[in-house]
Amino acid sequence: MPEGHHIHWLAGQIEDRFAGQVVSSTSPQGRFAASAAMVDGTELVRSWAVGKHLFVGFAHDRIVHVHLGLIGKLGFTPWPGGTGQIRWRVGTPAAGVAELRGPQTCALITPAEADAIAGRSGPDPLDPDADPERAWRKVHASAKPIAALLMDQAVFAGVGNIYRAEVLFRAGLDPDLPGKALDRAQFDALWGDLVALMPLGVRDDRIDTVRAEHLPEAMGRPPREDAHGGEVYVYRRAGLPCHVCGTPVRTRVLAGRNLYWCEVCQRPTRRGR
DNA sequence: ATTCTATGTCGAA
DNA sequence: TCGACCTAGAATA
């Protein structure tokens, strides 16, 4: 489930399990073998995330950069680990191992390269020091639909297809609304909702936008209780009744991904809150 | 047994 | 805008 919240959760897990320890590093699958050997037997110092990028820092300024892409997974198991196509395995007999499968990127990089990746990223709602003005300037200047801008990692780092659909629904915003058509209050509602929701995603390692504790006060229209008791309002609920108004949820491809929205709750004329 | 799908991104056309 | 890429589990036959 690689959206930003999961990557930040993984960084926390890696720190909790391995930081300060000398670890074993191998590439059973082989494609990362030479680089894995470079950090084998050295101290894993820390791990952090920027948007969907995961970094694992070792002694001697060696950094492993991981991007899970669409299908990559990183999981934790007891030593000596499992089977399958494991690109990178890192850990210790006592602490267990982290195993990486199917990543888009797994590469040994320098601190300068890590800085460059961070510099290319837009503000990350999970970063307490993030500057939302950088995102606002890009949104305000763009004719692209807000549903496309939310997926642009140079605008909102860490937001993926689920958060895109859910925050647009929660703001009552038409996905096709051009960025430049949003007023400041609408942008602030989106950014504020991401800042409120994503840390809960990190805490629970799952996206749940429906529970009462997630509802912004300004929303003013709590979801109807139903058997589903859903985690989400619209994501992957095509054809099912909207939790708020009962209209079947719609879907279509926007910016290369399946978008889900309620055409009633997110009317083109509706002003977001 | 085979095909399809997935919460992502990049580069070529 | 499109195909390529990485892997595993679910869906289909």
Tab-separated table of N, CA, C and O in Angstrom, chain A residues 14 19 52 64 75 83 100 140 204 224 231 233 253 262:
chain	number	residue	atom	x	y	z
A	14	ILE	N	11.771	0.838	10.470
A	14	ILE	CA	13.185	0.519	10.259
A	14	ILE	C	14.026	1.133	11.375
A	14	ILE	O	14.933	0.497	11.917
A	19	ALA	N	17.936	0.848	13.962
A	19	ALA	CA	18.827	2.004	14.095
A	19	ALA	C	19.882	1.770	15.173
A	19	ALA	O	19.580	1.265	16.253
A	52	LYS	N	6.938	9.736	-1.154
A	52	LYS	CA	6.928	8.282	-1.294
A	52	LYS	C	8.332	7.710	-1.385
A	52	LYS	O	8.494	6.518	-1.656
A	64	VAL	N	20.726	4.096	1.182
A	64	VAL	CA	19.950	3.274	0.253
A	64	VAL	C	18.629	4.000	0.003
A	64	VAL	O	17.902	4.347	0.933
A	75	GLY	N	8.523	-5.695	3.807
A	75	GLY	CA	7.905	-6.337	4.964
A	75	GLY	C	8.951	-6.790	5.967
A	75	GLY	O	10.153	-6.828	5.662
A	83	THR	N	11.131	-16.488	1.361
A	83	THR	CA	11.567	-16.870	0.020
A	83	THR	C	10.920	-15.938	-1.004
A	83	THR	O	10.081	-15.119	-0.664
A	100	LEU	N	12.610	-6.501	0.813
A	100	LEU	CA	12.084	-5.620	-0.223
A	100	LEU	C	11.838	-6.400	-1.509
A	100	LEU	O	12.745	-7.064	-2.019
A	140	HIS	N	-2.352	27.394	-7.779
A	140	HIS	CA	-2.965	28.668	-8.195
A	140	HIS	C	-2.605	29.041	-9.630
A	140	HIS	O	-3.342	29.756	-10.306
A	204	ASP	N	-1.707	4.252	12.080
A	204	ASP	CA	-2.416	2.978	11.939
A	204	ASP	C	-1.895	2.135	10.787
A	204	ASP	O	-2.337	1.001	10.611
A	224	ARG	N	-23.702	8.529	6.626
A	224	ARG	CA	-24.764	7.621	7.051
A	224	ARG	C	-24.119	6.310	7.518
A	224	ARG	O	-23.205	5.797	6.888
A	231	GLU	N	-13.972	2.247	5.360
A	231	GLU	CA	-12.743	2.937	5.643
A	231	GLU	C	-12.677	4.208	4.823
A	231	GLU	O	-12.003	5.143	5.196
A	233	TYR	N	-14.696	6.895	1.714
A	233	TYR	CA	-15.969	7.357	1.161
A	233	TYR	C	-16.181	6.866	-0.269
A	233	TYR	O	-17.260	6.377	-0.612
A	253	VAL	N	-10.775	7.216	-15.510
A	253	VAL	CA	-9.339	7.422	-15.431
A	253	VAL	C	-9.041	8.913	-15.529
A	253	VAL	O	-9.528	9.588	-16.439
A	262	CYS	N	-18.204	11.250	-6.139
A	262	CYS	CA	-19.658	11.313	-6.101
A	262	CYS	C	-20.082	12.578	-6.829
A	262	CYS	O	-19.750	13.684	-6.400
